[in-house]
């Protein structure tokens, strides 16, 4: 999904880092955050800005811009994905790194938060170009990552193959194989069972728990999903397994709608073949914006940031919004959804299944063991249910939204770690 991004210096609804700071500010007020901790959390601990020159297939050299932002590591090694997208900005990567920090804290896994991004258009690059880009980027940040420092993973337009290249490049530099330096890698290299659909699985479990709290039966309920990448397509398939009728899905080229629902696995196969969900048989086309405003029970934004804004939030009719994407809802839109009593499961809870199974992968790698898919899924389910319950209880206790509650829980945990470590020197 293409989103417009404004200059990073102006404070506005569409700047992701401004939004992350607004959330921090609001949470600091809600929980009475220690001002020293607040001061520390306004900035990432480290920002790496690297140039990545590679030879293109046509023989010329192109120099790409890449970032790795390490936001906070008070609770454990930095952790977070790497995004390849033409609209990547430093402010976006900073926001995503902050959100990773909160996400790992809500899930209560021993990680800090980081994120990487490279400004490129992977859809128009060959496999060879993507491999050279990935290897050169890895070499540029190699001194700052590693199993106990910072553990990358996939994000938008990166996948297990990308992780395999990172693993190989990092290992060549170290002189020995270091499988635990990345997660979301192929199973053949120590990847975890269940990691491929873990983001969606967590998101659907969270939606299921939310449905229970409002007494919504899932069998026969309807859903719309914006974005049909890894998180979106698997969310559709897993919702269907629970009896939910998926009536609309979309990707960057547009959306499809059928009020009777469709077979998401067939849609996935169609997208695999044609490059888009658009044109799938028996559906009418729908724009990404109209999809968000459909009268469905469950809405899953699974694309990019800033999709639900002050402009369209008032038109959202879904009872439950489960955020598979990072930052799809702006703080201004949050206030409107709150007023309209939409039960929103915030990104840092709803999409934490990905990093939870990344953590399980890392634990398996460090122990040189391999779990079954059933073991991984059971552990994931238990962790998401615990995070959902803690967030829900917090929201009742503080009388705030699920977003505010999740942020409160996370920032309290990170703050406690910072204060307990103390400020050196
Ligand atoms: N990119 C994913 C996220 O935003 C996964 C991160 C990870 O597994 O480290 O949560």
Coordinates of C-alpha atoms and ligand atoms in Angstrom, one line a residue:
X1 CA 0.0 0.0 0.0
X2 CA 1.5 3.3 -0.9
X3 CA 1.3 6.0 1.7
X4 CA 2.1 9.7 1.4
X5 CA 4.9 10.7 3.7
X6 CA 5.6 14.3 4.8
X7 CA 8.8 15.9 5.6
X8 CA 10.2 14.4 8.8
X9 CA 10.8 17.8 10.4
X10 CA 7.1 18.9 10.5
X11 CA 4.9 17.6 13.2
X12 CA 1.8 16.1 11.6
X13 CA -0.6 13.2 11.7
X14 CA 1.3 11.3 8.9
X15 CA 4.8 11.4 10.5
X16 CA 5.3 8.0 12.2
X17 CA 7.9 9.2 14.7
X18 CA 5.8 12.2 15.7
X19 CA 3.0 9.7 16.3
X20 CA 5.3 7.5 18.4
X21 CA 6.3 10.5 20.5
X22 CA 2.7 11.6 20.9
X23 CA 2.0 8.1 22.2
X24 CA 4.9 8.3 24.6
X25 CA 3.8 11.7 25.9
X26 CA 0.3 10.5 26.5
X27 CA 1.4 7.3 28.2
X28 CA 3.8 9.2 30.4
X29 CA 0.9 11.3 31.6
X30 CA -1.3 8.2 32.2
X31 CA 1.2 6.3 34.2
X32 CA 3.1 9.2 35.8
X33 CA 6.3 8.2 34.1
X34 CA 9.6 9.2 35.8
X35 CA 10.8 12.3 33.9
X36 CA 14.4 10.9 33.6
X37 CA 13.1 7.8 31.9
X38 CA 10.8 9.8 29.7
X39 CA 13.8 11.9 28.6
X40 CA 15.8 8.8 27.7
X41 CA 12.9 7.3 25.7
X42 CA 12.5 10.3 23.5
X43 CA 15.5 9.3 21.3
X44 CA 16.8 6.0 20.0
X45 CA 20.0 4.8 21.6
X46 CA 21.8 4.4 18.3
X47 CA 21.0 5.3 14.7
X48 CA 23.1 3.7 11.9
X49 CA 22.9 5.4 8.5
X50 CA 24.7 3.5 5.8
X51 CA 25.2 3.8 2.1
X52 CA 24.9 0.5 0.2
X53 CA 26.6 0.7 -3.2
X54 CA 25.8 -2.4 -5.4
X55 CA 26.3 -3.4 -9.0
X56 CA 23.0 -3.6 -10.8
X57 CA 22.4 -6.2 -13.4
X58 CA 23.0 -3.6 -16.2
X59 CA 26.6 -3.1 -14.9
X60 CA 26.1 0.3 -13.4
X61 CA 26.5 1.0 -9.7
X62 CA 23.6 2.3 -7.6
X63 CA 24.1 3.6 -4.0
X64 CA 21.1 2.8 -1.8
X65 CA 20.4 4.4 1.6
X66 CA 19.9 2.1 4.5
X67 CA 19.2 2.5 8.3
X68 CA 19.3 0.5 11.4
X69 CA 17.8 2.2 14.4
X70 CA 18.4 0.6 17.8
X71 CA 15.8 2.2 20.1
X72 CA 16.3 0.7 23.5
X73 CA 18.0 -2.5 24.9
X74 CA 17.2 -2.2 28.6
X75 CA 15.2 -5.5 28.6
X76 CA 17.5 -7.5 26.2
X77 CA 19.2 -7.4 22.9
X78 CA 17.7 -5.1 20.2
X79 CA 15.2 -6.9 18.0
X80 CA 13.3 -6.0 14.9
X81 CA 12.8 -6.6 11.3
X82 CA 14.3 -5.0 8.1
X83 CA 12.0 -3.3 5.6
X84 CA 12.7 -2.8 1.9
X85 CA 10.4 -0.1 0.5
X86 CA 10.7 3.0 -1.7
X87 CA 9.0 5.1 1.0
X88 CA 11.3 4.2 3.9
X89 CA 12.4 7.3 5.9
X90 CA 14.6 7.6 8.9
X91 CA 11.6 8.8 11.0
X92 CA 9.6 5.8 9.9
X93 CA 12.4 3.4 11.0
X94 CA 12.8 5.3 14.3
X95 CA 9.0 4.9 15.0
X96 CA 9.1 1.2 14.0
X97 CA 12.1 0.7 16.4
X98 CA 10.2 2.4 19.3
X99 CA 7.2 0.2 18.6
X100 CA 9.4 -2.9 18.6
X101 CA 10.6 -1.9 22.0
X102 CA 7.0 -1.6 23.3
X103 CA 5.9 -4.8 21.5
X104 CA 8.6 -7.0 23.1
X105 CA 7.7 -5.5 26.5
X106 CA 4.0 -6.2 26.1
X107 CA 4.8 -9.8 25.0
X108 CA 7.1 -9.9 28.0
X109 CA 10.0 -11.4 26.0
X110 CA 13.5 -10.4 26.9
X111 CA 14.3 -8.1 24.0
X112 CA 14.7 -4.5 23.3
X113 CA 13.6 -2.9 20.1
X114 CA 15.2 -2.0 16.7
X115 CA 14.3 -1.7 13.1
X116 CA 16.1 -1.6 9.8
X117 CA 15.1 -0.1 6.5
X118 CA 16.5 0.3 3.0
X119 CA 15.1 2.8 0.5
X120 CA 14.6 0.6 -2.6
X121 CA 11.9 -0.8 -4.8
X122 CA 12.3 -4.6 -4.4
X123 CA 9.4 -5.2 -6.8
X124 CA 11.7 -3.9 -9.6
X125 CA 14.9 -5.6 -8.5
X126 CA 16.2 -8.9 -9.6
X127 CA 17.0 -11.7 -7.1
X128 CA 20.7 -11.1 -7.7
X129 CA 20.3 -7.3 -7.0
X130 CA 18.4 -8.0 -3.8
X131 CA 21.0 -10.5 -2.7
X132 CA 23.9 -8.0 -3.3
X133 CA 21.9 -5.3 -1.5
X134 CA 21.2 -7.5 1.5
X135 CA 24.8 -8.7 1.8
X136 CA 26.3 -5.2 1.5
X137 CA 23.8 -3.8 4.0
X138 CA 24.6 -6.6 6.4
X139 CA 28.4 -5.9 6.1
X140 CA 27.7 -2.2 6.8
X141 CA 25.9 -2.9 10.1
X142 CA 27.8 -6.2 11.0
X143 CA 29.7 -4.6 13.9
X144 CA 26.4 -3.6 15.6
X145 CA 24.3 -6.7 15.2
X146 CA 24.7 -10.2 16.6
X147 CA 22.8 -12.7 18.7
X148 CA 23.4 -10.8 22.0
X149 CA 23.4 -7.3 20.4
X150 CA 20.7 -6.9 17.8
X151 CA 18.8 -9.7 16.0
X152 CA 17.2 -8.8 12.7
X153 CA 14.1 -10.4 11.1
X154 CA 11.8 -10.0 8.1
X155 CA 9.5 -7.0 7.7
X156 CA 7.7 -5.5 4.7
X157 CA 9.2 -7.0 1.4
X158 CA 11.9 -9.1 3.1
X159 CA 11.5 -12.8 3.7
X160 CA 13.3 -16.0 4.9
X161 CA 15.6 -15.9 1.8
X162 CA 16.7 -12.3 2.8
X163 CA 17.5 -13.7 6.3
X164 CA 19.5 -16.5 4.8
X165 CA 21.7 -14.0 3.0
X166 CA 22.1 -12.0 6.2
X167 CA 23.0 -15.2 8.1
X168 CA 25.6 -16.2 5.5
X169 CA 27.2 -12.8 5.3
X170 CA 27.4 -12.3 9.0
X171 CA 28.7 -15.8 9.5
X172 CA 31.4 -15.3 6.8
X173 CA 32.6 -12.2 8.6
X174 CA 32.6 -14.0 12.0
X175 CA 34.4 -17.1 10.5
X176 CA 31.8 -19.6 11.8
X177 CA 28.1 -20.2 11.3
X178 CA 25.9 -18.1 13.6
X179 CA 22.3 -19.2 13.1
X180 CA 21.1 -17.2 16.1
X181 CA 22.1 -13.9 14.5
X182 CA 18.7 -13.6 12.6
X183 CA 15.2 -15.0 13.0
X184 CA 12.6 -15.7 10.4
X185 CA 15.2 -17.7 8.4
X186 CA 14.4 -20.8 6.4
X187 CA 13.9 -24.0 8.4
X188 CA 16.9 -25.6 6.6
X189 CA 19.1 -23.1 8.4
X190 CA 17.5 -23.3 11.9
X191 CA 14.4 -21.4 11.3
X192 CA 11.4 -22.2 13.5
X193 CA 8.3 -24.2 12.6
X194 CA 5.4 -21.8 12.6
X195 CA 7.3 -18.6 12.1
X196 CA 5.9 -18.1 8.5
X197 CA 2.4 -17.5 9.8
X198 CA 3.1 -16.4 13.4
X199 CA 2.2 -12.7 12.9
X200 CA -1.2 -13.6 11.5
X201 CA -1.8 -16.4 14.1
X202 CA -1.1 -14.0 16.9
X203 CA -3.4 -11.3 15.3
X204 CA -6.2 -13.8 14.9
X205 CA -5.9 -15.2 18.4
X206 CA -6.0 -11.6 19.7
X207 CA -9.1 -10.9 17.6
X208 CA -10.7 -14.2 18.9
X209 CA -10.0 -13.1 22.5
X210 CA -11.5 -9.6 21.8
X211 CA -14.6 -11.2 20.2
X212 CA -15.1 -13.2 23.4
X213 CA -15.0 -10.0 25.5
X214 CA -17.8 -8.4 23.5
X215 CA -19.8 -11.6 23.0
X216 CA -19.3 -11.7 19.2
X217 CA -19.6 -15.3 17.9
X218 CA -16.9 -15.8 15.3
X219 CA -18.7 -18.5 13.3
X220 CA -20.4 -16.5 10.6
X221 CA -18.8 -13.1 11.5
X222 CA -17.4 -11.1 8.7
X223 CA -13.9 -9.6 8.1
X224 CA -12.1 -7.3 5.8
X225 CA -8.3 -7.3 5.5
X226 CA -6.2 -4.5 4.1
X227 CA -2.9 -5.8 2.7
X228 CA -2.3 -9.3 1.4
X229 CA 1.4 -9.9 2.2
X230 CA 2.5 -12.4 4.8
X231 CA 0.4 -11.1 7.7
X232 CA -2.7 -10.2 5.6
X233 CA -3.0 -13.4 3.6
X234 CA -2.4 -15.7 6.6
X235 CA -4.9 -13.7 8.7
X236 CA -7.5 -14.4 6.0
X237 CA -6.7 -18.1 6.0
X238 CA -6.7 -18.4 9.8
X239 CA -9.8 -16.4 10.3
X240 CA -11.6 -18.7 7.9
X241 CA -10.5 -21.7 9.9
X242 CA -12.5 -20.1 12.8
X243 CA -15.6 -19.8 10.7
X244 CA -15.2 -16.1 9.9
X245 CA -16.3 -15.0 6.4
X246 CA -13.6 -12.9 4.7
X247 CA -15.5 -10.6 2.4
X248 CA -12.8 -8.1 1.3
X249 CA -9.1 -8.1 0.9
X250 CA -6.7 -5.8 -0.9
X251 CA -3.1 -5.2 -1.9
X252 CA -1.1 -2.2 -3.2
X253 CA -3.0 -2.5 -6.6
X254 CA -6.5 -2.5 -5.2
X255 CA -9.1 -4.6 -3.4
X256 CA -11.7 -7.3 -4.1
X257 CA -15.1 -7.7 -2.4
X258 CA -17.7 -10.4 -2.3
X259 CA -20.4 -10.2 0.3
X260 CA -20.7 -14.0 0.4
X261 CA -17.0 -14.3 1.2
X262 CA -14.3 -16.2 -0.7
X263 CA -11.7 -18.9 -0.3
X264 CA -8.6 -17.1 0.9
X265 CA -6.3 -19.9 -0.1
X266 CA -7.5 -19.6 -3.7
X267 CA -7.0 -15.8 -3.5
X268 CA -3.5 -16.4 -2.3
X269 CA -2.8 -18.8 -5.2
X270 CA -4.3 -16.3 -7.6
X271 CA -2.0 -13.5 -6.2
X272 CA 1.0 -15.8 -6.4
X273 CA 0.3 -16.3 -10.1
X274 CA -0.8 -12.8 -11.2
X275 CA 1.0 -10.6 -8.7
X276 CA -2.2 -9.2 -7.2
X277 CA -5.6 -10.1 -5.7
X278 CA -7.3 -7.8 -8.1
X279 CA -9.4 -9.7 -10.7
X280 CA -10.0 -12.8 -8.6
X281 CA -13.1 -14.5 -10.0
X282 CA -16.5 -13.7 -8.6
X283 CA -15.5 -10.5 -6.9
X284 CA -16.1 -6.8 -7.5
X285 CA -13.3 -4.3 -7.1
X286 CA -13.1 -2.0 -4.1
X287 CA -10.6 0.7 -3.2
X288 CA -8.3 0.4 -0.2
X289 CA -10.2 3.3 1.4
X290 CA -13.6 1.8 0.9
X291 CA -12.5 -1.5 2.3
X292 CA -11.7 0.1 5.6
X293 CA -15.2 1.5 5.8
X294 CA -17.1 -1.7 5.1
X295 CA -19.7 -2.8 7.6
X296 CA -17.8 -5.9 8.8
X297 CA -17.3 -7.3 12.3
X298 CA -13.5 -7.5 12.1
X299 CA -11.1 -5.2 10.3
X300 CA -7.5 -6.1 10.0
X301 CA -5.2 -3.4 8.6
X302 CA -2.2 -5.4 7.5
X303 CA -0.4 -3.0 5.2
X304 CA 1.5 0.1 6.2
X305 CA 1.3 3.1 8.6
X306 CA -1.3 5.9 8.7
X307 CA -4.2 4.1 7.0
X308 CA -6.9 5.0 9.6
X309 CA -6.6 8.7 10.1
X310 CA -8.8 11.6 11.4
X311 CA -10.3 11.7 7.9
X312 CA -11.8 8.2 7.8
X313 CA -11.8 7.0 11.4
X314 CA -15.4 8.2 11.9
X315 CA -16.5 6.0 9.0
X316 CA -15.0 2.8 10.4
X317 CA -17.9 0.4 11.1
X318 CA -16.0 -2.7 12.3
X319 CA -16.6 -3.8 15.9
X320 CA -13.0 -5.1 16.3
X321 CA -9.9 -3.7 14.6
X322 CA -6.9 -6.0 15.0
X323 CA -3.7 -4.2 13.8
X324 CA -1.5 -6.7 11.9
X325 CA 0.4 -3.7 10.5
X326 CA 2.6 -1.4 12.5
X327 CA 1.2 2.0 13.1
X328 CA -1.8 1.8 10.8
X329 CA -3.9 4.1 13.0
X330 CA -2.8 7.7 13.9
X331 CA -3.3 9.1 17.4
X332 CA -6.0 11.5 16.1
X333 CA -7.9 8.5 14.7
X334 CA -7.4 6.6 18.0
X335 CA -9.5 9.2 19.8
X336 CA -12.3 8.9 17.2
X337 CA -12.4 5.1 17.4
X338 CA -12.4 5.3 21.2
X339 CA -15.3 7.6 21.1
X340 CA -17.2 5.3 18.7
X341 CA -16.5 2.3 21.0
X342 CA -14.6 0.4 18.4
X343 CA -12.5 -2.3 20.2
X344 CA -9.0 -1.8 18.8
X345 CA -6.3 -4.3 19.5
X346 CA -3.2 -2.2 19.1
X347 CA -0.3 -3.2 16.8
X348 CA 2.2 -3.8 19.7
X349 CA -0.2 -6.5 21.0
X350 CA -2.0 -7.7 17.8
X351 CA 1.1 -8.3 15.7
X352 CA 3.5 -9.4 18.4
X353 CA 3.1 -13.1 17.3
X354 CA 5.9 -12.5 14.7
X355 CA 8.4 -11.4 17.2
X356 CA 7.2 -13.9 19.8
X357 CA 8.0 -16.8 17.5
X358 CA 11.3 -15.0 16.5
X359 CA 12.1 -15.2 20.2
X360 CA 11.2 -18.9 20.3
X361 CA 13.4 -19.4 17.2
X362 CA 16.3 -17.7 18.9
X363 CA 15.8 -19.8 22.0
X364 CA 15.8 -23.0 19.9
X365 CA 19.0 -21.8 18.1
X366 CA 20.9 -20.9 21.3
X367 CA 20.0 -24.4 22.7
X368 CA 20.7 -26.1 19.4
X369 CA 17.3 -27.7 19.3
X370 CA 14.2 -27.8 17.1
X371 CA 10.6 -27.8 18.3
X372 CA 7.5 -29.2 16.6
X373 CA 5.0 -26.8 15.1
X374 CA 2.5 -27.8 17.8
X375 CA 5.0 -26.8 20.5
X376 CA 5.7 -23.5 18.9
X377 CA 2.0 -22.7 18.3
X378 CA 1.0 -23.7 21.9
X379 CA 3.7 -21.4 23.3
X380 CA 2.7 -18.5 21.0
X381 CA -1.0 -18.9 21.9
X382 CA -0.2 -18.9 25.6
X383 CA 2.0 -15.7 25.3
X384 CA -0.6 -13.8 23.2
X385 CA -3.4 -14.8 25.6
X386 CA -1.4 -13.6 28.6
X387 CA -0.5 -10.3 26.8
X388 CA -4.1 -9.8 25.8
X389 CA -5.4 -10.5 29.4
X390 CA -2.8 -8.2 31.0
X391 CA -3.6 -5.4 28.5
X392 CA -7.4 -5.9 29.0
X393 CA -7.1 -5.8 32.8
X394 CA -4.9 -2.7 32.6
X395 CA -7.4 -1.0 30.4
X396 CA -10.1 -1.7 32.9
X397 CA -8.0 -0.7 35.8
X398 CA -6.9 2.6 34.3
X399 CA -10.2 3.1 32.4
X400 CA -8.3 3.6 29.1
X401 CA -8.3 2.1 25.6
X402 CA -6.5 -1.1 24.8
X403 CA -3.9 1.1 22.9
X404 CA -3.2 3.2 26.0
X405 CA -3.2 0.1 28.2
X406 CA -0.7 -1.8 26.1
X407 CA 1.6 1.3 25.9
X408 CA 1.2 1.8 29.7
X409 CA 2.2 -1.8 30.4
X410 CA 5.1 -1.7 28.0
X411 CA 6.5 1.7 29.0
X412 CA 6.2 0.8 32.7
X413 CA 8.2 -2.4 32.0
X414 CA 10.9 -0.7 30.0
X415 CA 11.0 2.2 32.5
X416 CA 11.5 -0.2 35.3
X417 CA 14.4 -1.9 33.5
X418 CA 16.1 1.5 32.8
X419 CA 15.7 2.6 36.4
X420 CA 17.0 -0.6 37.8
X421 CA 20.0 -0.7 35.6
X422 CA 20.7 2.9 36.6
X423 CA 22.3 5.6 34.4
X424 CA 26.0 5.0 33.9
X425 CA 28.3 6.7 34.8
Ligands
LIG1 N1 8.9 -7.3 11.5 C1 8.1 -7.9 12.5 C2 7.5 -6.9 13.4 O1 7.3 -5.8 13.1 C3 8.9 -9.0 13.2 C4 10.1 -8.6 14.0 C5 10.9 -9.7 14.6 O2 10.5 -10.9 14.5 O3 12.0 -9.4 15.1 O4 7.1 -7.2 14.5

